[in-house]
PDB file of C-alpha atoms in Angstrom:
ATOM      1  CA  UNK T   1      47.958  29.994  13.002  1.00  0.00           C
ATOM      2  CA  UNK T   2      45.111  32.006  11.362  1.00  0.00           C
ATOM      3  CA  UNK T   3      45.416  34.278  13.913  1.00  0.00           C
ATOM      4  CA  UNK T   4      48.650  34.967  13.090  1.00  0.00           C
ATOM      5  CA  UNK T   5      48.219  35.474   9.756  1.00  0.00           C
ATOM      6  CA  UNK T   6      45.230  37.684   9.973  1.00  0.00           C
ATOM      7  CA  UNK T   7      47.446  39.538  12.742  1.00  0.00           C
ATOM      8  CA  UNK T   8      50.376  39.979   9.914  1.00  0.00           C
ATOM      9  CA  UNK T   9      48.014  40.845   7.141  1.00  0.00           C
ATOM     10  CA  UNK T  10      46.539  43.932   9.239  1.00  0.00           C
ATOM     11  CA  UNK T  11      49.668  44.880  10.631  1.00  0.00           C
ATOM     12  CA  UNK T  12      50.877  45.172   6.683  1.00  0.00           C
ATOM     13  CA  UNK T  13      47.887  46.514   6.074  1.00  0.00           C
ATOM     14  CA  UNK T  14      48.361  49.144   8.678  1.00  0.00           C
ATOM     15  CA  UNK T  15      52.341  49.915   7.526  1.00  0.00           C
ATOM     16  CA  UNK T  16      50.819  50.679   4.275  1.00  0.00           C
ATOM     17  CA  UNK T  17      48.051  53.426   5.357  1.00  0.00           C
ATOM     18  CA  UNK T  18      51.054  54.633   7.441  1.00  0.00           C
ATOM     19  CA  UNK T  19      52.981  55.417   4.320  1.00  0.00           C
ATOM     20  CA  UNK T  20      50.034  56.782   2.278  1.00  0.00           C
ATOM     21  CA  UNK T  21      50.038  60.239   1.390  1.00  0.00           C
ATOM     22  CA  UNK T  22      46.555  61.276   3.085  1.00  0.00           C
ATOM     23  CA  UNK T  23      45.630  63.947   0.855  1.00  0.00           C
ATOM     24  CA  UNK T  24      42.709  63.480  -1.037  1.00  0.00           C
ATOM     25  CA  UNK T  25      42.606  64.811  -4.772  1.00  0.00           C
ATOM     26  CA  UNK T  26      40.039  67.350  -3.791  1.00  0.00           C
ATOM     27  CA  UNK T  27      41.961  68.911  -1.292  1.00  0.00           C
ATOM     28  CA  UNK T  28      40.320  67.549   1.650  1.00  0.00           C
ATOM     29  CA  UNK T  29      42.511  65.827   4.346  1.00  0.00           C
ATOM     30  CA  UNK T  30      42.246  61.901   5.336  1.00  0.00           C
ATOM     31  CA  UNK T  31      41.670  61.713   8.909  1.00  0.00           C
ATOM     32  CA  UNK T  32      44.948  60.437  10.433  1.00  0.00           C
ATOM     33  CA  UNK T  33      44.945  58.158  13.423  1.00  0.00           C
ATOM     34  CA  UNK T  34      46.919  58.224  16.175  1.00  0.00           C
ATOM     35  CA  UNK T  35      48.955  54.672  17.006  1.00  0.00           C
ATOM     36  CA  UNK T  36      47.900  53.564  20.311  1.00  0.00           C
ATOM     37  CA  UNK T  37      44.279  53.946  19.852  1.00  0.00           C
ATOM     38  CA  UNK T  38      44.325  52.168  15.902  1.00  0.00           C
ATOM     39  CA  UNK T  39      46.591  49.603  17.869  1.00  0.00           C
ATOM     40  CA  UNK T  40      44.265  49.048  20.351  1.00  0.00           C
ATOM     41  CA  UNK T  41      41.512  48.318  17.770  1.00  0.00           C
ATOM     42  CA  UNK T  42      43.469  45.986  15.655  1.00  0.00           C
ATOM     43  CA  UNK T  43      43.763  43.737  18.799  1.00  0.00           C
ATOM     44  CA  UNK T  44      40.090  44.145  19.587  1.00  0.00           C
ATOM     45  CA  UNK T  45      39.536  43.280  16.150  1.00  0.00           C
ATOM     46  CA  UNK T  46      41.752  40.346  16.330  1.00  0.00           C
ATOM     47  CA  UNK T  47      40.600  39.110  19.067  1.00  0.00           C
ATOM     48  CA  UNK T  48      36.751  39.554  18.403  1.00  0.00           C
ATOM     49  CA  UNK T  49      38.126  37.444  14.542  1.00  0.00           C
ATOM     50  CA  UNK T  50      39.108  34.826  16.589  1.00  0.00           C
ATOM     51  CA  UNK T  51      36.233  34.215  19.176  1.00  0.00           C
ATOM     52  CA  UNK T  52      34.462  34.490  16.063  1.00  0.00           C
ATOM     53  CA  UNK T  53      35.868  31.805  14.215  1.00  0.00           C
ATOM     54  CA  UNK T  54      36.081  29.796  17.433  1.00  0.00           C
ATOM     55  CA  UNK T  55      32.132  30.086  17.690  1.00  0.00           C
ATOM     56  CA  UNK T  56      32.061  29.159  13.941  1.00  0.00           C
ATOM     57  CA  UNK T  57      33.965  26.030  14.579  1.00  0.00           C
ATOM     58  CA  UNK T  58      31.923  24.896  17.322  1.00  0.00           C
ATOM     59  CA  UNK T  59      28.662  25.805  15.805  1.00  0.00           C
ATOM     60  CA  UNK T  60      30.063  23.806  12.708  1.00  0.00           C
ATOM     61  CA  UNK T  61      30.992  21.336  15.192  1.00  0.00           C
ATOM     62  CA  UNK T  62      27.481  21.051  16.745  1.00  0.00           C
ATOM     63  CA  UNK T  63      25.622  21.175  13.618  1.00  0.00           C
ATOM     64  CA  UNK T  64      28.099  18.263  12.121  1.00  0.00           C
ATOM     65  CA  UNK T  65      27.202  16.380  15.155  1.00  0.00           C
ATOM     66  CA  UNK T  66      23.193  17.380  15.082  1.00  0.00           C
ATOM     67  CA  UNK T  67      23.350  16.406  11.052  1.00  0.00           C
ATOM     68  CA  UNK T  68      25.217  13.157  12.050  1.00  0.00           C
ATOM     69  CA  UNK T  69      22.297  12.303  14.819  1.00  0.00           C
ATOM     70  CA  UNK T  70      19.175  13.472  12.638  1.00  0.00           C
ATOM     71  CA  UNK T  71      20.838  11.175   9.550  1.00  0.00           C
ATOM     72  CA  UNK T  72      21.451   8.290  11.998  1.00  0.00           C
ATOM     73  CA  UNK T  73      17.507   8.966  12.919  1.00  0.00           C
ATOM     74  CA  UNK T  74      16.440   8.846   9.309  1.00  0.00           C
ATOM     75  CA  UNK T  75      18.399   5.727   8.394  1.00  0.00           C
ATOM     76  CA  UNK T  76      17.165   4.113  11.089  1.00  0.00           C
ATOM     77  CA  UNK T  77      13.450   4.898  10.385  1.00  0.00           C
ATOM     78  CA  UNK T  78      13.920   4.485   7.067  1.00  0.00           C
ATOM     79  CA  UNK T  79      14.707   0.761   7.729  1.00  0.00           C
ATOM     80  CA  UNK T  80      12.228   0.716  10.067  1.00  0.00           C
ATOM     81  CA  UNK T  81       9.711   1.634   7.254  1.00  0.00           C
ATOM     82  CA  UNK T  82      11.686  -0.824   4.451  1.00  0.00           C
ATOM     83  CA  UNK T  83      10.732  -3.715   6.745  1.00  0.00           C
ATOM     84  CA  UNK T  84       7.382  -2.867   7.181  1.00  0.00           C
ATOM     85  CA  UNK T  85       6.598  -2.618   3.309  1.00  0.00           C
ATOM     86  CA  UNK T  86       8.396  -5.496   3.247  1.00  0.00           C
ATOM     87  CA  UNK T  87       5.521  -6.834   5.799  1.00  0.00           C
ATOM     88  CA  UNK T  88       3.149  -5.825   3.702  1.00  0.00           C
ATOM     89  CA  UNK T  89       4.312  -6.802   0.761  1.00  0.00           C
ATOM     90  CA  UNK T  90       4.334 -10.207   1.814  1.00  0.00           C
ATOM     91  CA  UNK T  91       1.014  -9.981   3.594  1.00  0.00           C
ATOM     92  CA  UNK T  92      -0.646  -8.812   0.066  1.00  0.00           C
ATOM     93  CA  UNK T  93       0.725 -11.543  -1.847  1.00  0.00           C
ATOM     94  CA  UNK T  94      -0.773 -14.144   0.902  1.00  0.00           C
ATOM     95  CA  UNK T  95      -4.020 -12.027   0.228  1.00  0.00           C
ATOM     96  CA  UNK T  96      -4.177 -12.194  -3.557  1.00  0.00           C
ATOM     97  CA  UNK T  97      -2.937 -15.940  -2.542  1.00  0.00           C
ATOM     98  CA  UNK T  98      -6.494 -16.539  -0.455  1.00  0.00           C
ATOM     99  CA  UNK T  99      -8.439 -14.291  -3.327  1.00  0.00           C
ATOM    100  CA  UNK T 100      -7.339 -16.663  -6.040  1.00  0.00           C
ATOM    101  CA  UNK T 101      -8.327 -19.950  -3.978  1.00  0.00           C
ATOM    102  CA  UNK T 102     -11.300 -18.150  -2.807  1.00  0.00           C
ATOM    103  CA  UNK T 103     -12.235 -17.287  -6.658  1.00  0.00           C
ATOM    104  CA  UNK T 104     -11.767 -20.867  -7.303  1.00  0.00           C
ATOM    105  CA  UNK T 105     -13.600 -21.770  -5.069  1.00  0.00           C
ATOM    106  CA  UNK T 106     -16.794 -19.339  -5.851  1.00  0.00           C
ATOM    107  CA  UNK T 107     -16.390 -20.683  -9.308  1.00  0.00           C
ATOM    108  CA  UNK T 108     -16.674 -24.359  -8.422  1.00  0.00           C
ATOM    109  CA  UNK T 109     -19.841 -23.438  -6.418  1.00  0.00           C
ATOM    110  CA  UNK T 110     -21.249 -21.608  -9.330  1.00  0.00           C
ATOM    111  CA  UNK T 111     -20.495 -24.397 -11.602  1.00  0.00           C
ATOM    112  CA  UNK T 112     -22.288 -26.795  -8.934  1.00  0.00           C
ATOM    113  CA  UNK T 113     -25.471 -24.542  -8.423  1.00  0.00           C
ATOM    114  CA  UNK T 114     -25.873 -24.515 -12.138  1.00  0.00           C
ATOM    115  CA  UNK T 115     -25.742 -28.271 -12.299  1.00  0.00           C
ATOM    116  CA  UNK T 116     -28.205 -28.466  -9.467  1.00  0.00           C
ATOM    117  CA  UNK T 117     -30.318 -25.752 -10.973  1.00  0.00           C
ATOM    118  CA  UNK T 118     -29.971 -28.170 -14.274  1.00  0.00           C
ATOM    119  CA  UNK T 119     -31.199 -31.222 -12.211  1.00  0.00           C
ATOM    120  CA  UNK T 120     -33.623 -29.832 -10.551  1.00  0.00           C
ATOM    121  CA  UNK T 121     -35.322 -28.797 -14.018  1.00  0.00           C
ATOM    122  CA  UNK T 122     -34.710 -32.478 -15.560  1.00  0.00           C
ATOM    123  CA  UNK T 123     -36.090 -33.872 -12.219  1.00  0.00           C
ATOM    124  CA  UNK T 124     -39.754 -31.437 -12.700  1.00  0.00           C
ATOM    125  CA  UNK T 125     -39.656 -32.082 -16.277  1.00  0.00           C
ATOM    126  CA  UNK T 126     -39.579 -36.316 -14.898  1.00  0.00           C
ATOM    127  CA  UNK T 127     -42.141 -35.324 -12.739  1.00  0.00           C
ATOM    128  CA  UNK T 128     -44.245 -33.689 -15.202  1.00  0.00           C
ATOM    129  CA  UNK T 129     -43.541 -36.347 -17.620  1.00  0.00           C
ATOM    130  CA  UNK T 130     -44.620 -38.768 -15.448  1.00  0.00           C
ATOM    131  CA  UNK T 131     -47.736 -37.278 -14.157  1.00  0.00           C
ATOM    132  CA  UNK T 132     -49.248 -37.240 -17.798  1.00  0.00           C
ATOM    133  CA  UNK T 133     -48.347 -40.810 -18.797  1.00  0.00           C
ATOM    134  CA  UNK T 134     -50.357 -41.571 -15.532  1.00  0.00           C
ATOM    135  CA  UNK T 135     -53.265 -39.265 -16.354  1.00  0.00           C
ATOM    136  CA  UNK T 136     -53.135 -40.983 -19.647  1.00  0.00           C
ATOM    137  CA  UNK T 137     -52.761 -44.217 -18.684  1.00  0.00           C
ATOM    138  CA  UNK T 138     -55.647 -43.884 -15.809  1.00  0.00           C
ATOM    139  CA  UNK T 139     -57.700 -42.491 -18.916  1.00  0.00           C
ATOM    140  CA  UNK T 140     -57.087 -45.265 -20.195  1.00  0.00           C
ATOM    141  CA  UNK T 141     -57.490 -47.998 -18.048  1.00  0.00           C
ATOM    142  CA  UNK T 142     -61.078 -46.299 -17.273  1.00  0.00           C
ATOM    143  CA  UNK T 143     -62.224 -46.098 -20.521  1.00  0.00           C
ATOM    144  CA  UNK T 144     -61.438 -50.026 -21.002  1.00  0.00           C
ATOM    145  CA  UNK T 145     -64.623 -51.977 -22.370  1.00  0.00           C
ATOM    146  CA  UNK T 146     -65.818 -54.809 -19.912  1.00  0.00           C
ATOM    147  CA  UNK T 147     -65.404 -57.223 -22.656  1.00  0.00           C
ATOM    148  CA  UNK T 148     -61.391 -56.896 -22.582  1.00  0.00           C
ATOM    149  CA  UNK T 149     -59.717 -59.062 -19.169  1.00  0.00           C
ATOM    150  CA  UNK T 150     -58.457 -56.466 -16.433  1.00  0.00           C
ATOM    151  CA  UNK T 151     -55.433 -56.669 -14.846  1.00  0.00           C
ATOM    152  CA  UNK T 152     -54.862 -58.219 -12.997  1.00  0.00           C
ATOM    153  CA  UNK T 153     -58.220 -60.086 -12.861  1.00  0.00           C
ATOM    154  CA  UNK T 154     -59.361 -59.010  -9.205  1.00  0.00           C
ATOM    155  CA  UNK T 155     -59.945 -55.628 -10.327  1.00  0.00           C
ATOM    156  CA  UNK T 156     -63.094 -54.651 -12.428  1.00  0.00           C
ATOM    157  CA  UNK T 157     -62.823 -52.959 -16.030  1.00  0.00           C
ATOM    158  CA  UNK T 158     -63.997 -49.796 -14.903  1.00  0.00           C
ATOM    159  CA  UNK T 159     -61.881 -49.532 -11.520  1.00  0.00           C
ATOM    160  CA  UNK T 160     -59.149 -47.102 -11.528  1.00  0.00           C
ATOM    161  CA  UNK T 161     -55.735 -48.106 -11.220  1.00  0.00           C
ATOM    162  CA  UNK T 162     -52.818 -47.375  -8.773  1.00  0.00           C
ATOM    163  CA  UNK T 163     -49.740 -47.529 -11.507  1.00  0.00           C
ATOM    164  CA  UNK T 164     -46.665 -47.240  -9.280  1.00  0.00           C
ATOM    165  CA  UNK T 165     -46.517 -50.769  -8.725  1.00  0.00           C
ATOM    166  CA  UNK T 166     -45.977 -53.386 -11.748  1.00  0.00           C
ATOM    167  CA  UNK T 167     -47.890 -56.371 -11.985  1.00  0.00           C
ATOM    168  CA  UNK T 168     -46.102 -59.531 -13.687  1.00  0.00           C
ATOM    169  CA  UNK T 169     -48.941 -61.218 -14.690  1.00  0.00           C
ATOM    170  CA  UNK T 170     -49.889 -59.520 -17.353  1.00  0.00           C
TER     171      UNK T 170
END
């Protein structure tokens, strides 16, 4: 059908140079054509409109069906690429998960080397503690006048004394 009409619009177009006075206003002639020859053209020209708009169409045709392929592509690569964020997504929740128990955990075991740290003071402080009172007490018990009764009575009044064990009888 668009052939048609193009092939009606330059055929009108044609009746109408036909009837055109062909003078020019400066005196100069148009040049006139004969029929067969501007005939001859108009078909070439028709026909050259036509396997031009038939390569149009299929070009359009191809590039509607490349678009339709590469868009197909994308969507499915972009889904693809949603469900791997979505992967990861999860996967970095499960790690700040495991960094929070982990951080917890570091915490408790900072807490607990404090409180061993604390011990282990109180326990040399004991140790210092006790080391004096039996320095003073040895100081003491050799310094005793040989008047005073030892204790117990095996030992002499100037003997030192071994003070980790008690003795009940005195």
């Amino acid at each position: 059908k668009r052939q048609r009409d193009s092939m009606s619009e330059c055929s009108v177009g044609c009746e109408r140079w036909r009837g055109v006075d062909h003078h020019r206003h400066d005196g100069h002639h148009w040049p006139t054509l004969s029929n067969a020859p501007f005939g001859s053209l108009q078909k070439q020209v028709s026909i050259m409109s036509l396997n031009l708009s038939a390569k149009i169409d299929e070009i359009q045709c191809h590039q509607h069906a490349d678009t339709s392929a590469a868009l197909h592509a994308i969507r499915s690569q972009l889904q693809e690429l949603t469900k791997s964020v979505e992967s990861c997504q999860s996967e970095v929740v499960e790690v700040k998960r495991d960094m929070v128990a982990i951080k917890h955990e570091i915490d408790t075991l900072q807490a607990a080397k404090e409180e061993i740290e604390e011990l282990r003071d109180a326990v040399d402080r004991l140790e210092e503690q006790t080391r004096r009172r039996k320095i003073r007490l040895l100081e003491q018990v050799h310094y005793l006048p040989a008047s005073l009764p030892a204790c117990p009575p095996t030992l002499s009044a100037y003997q030192p004394i071994n003070l980790p064990t008690a003795h009940k009888s005195c």
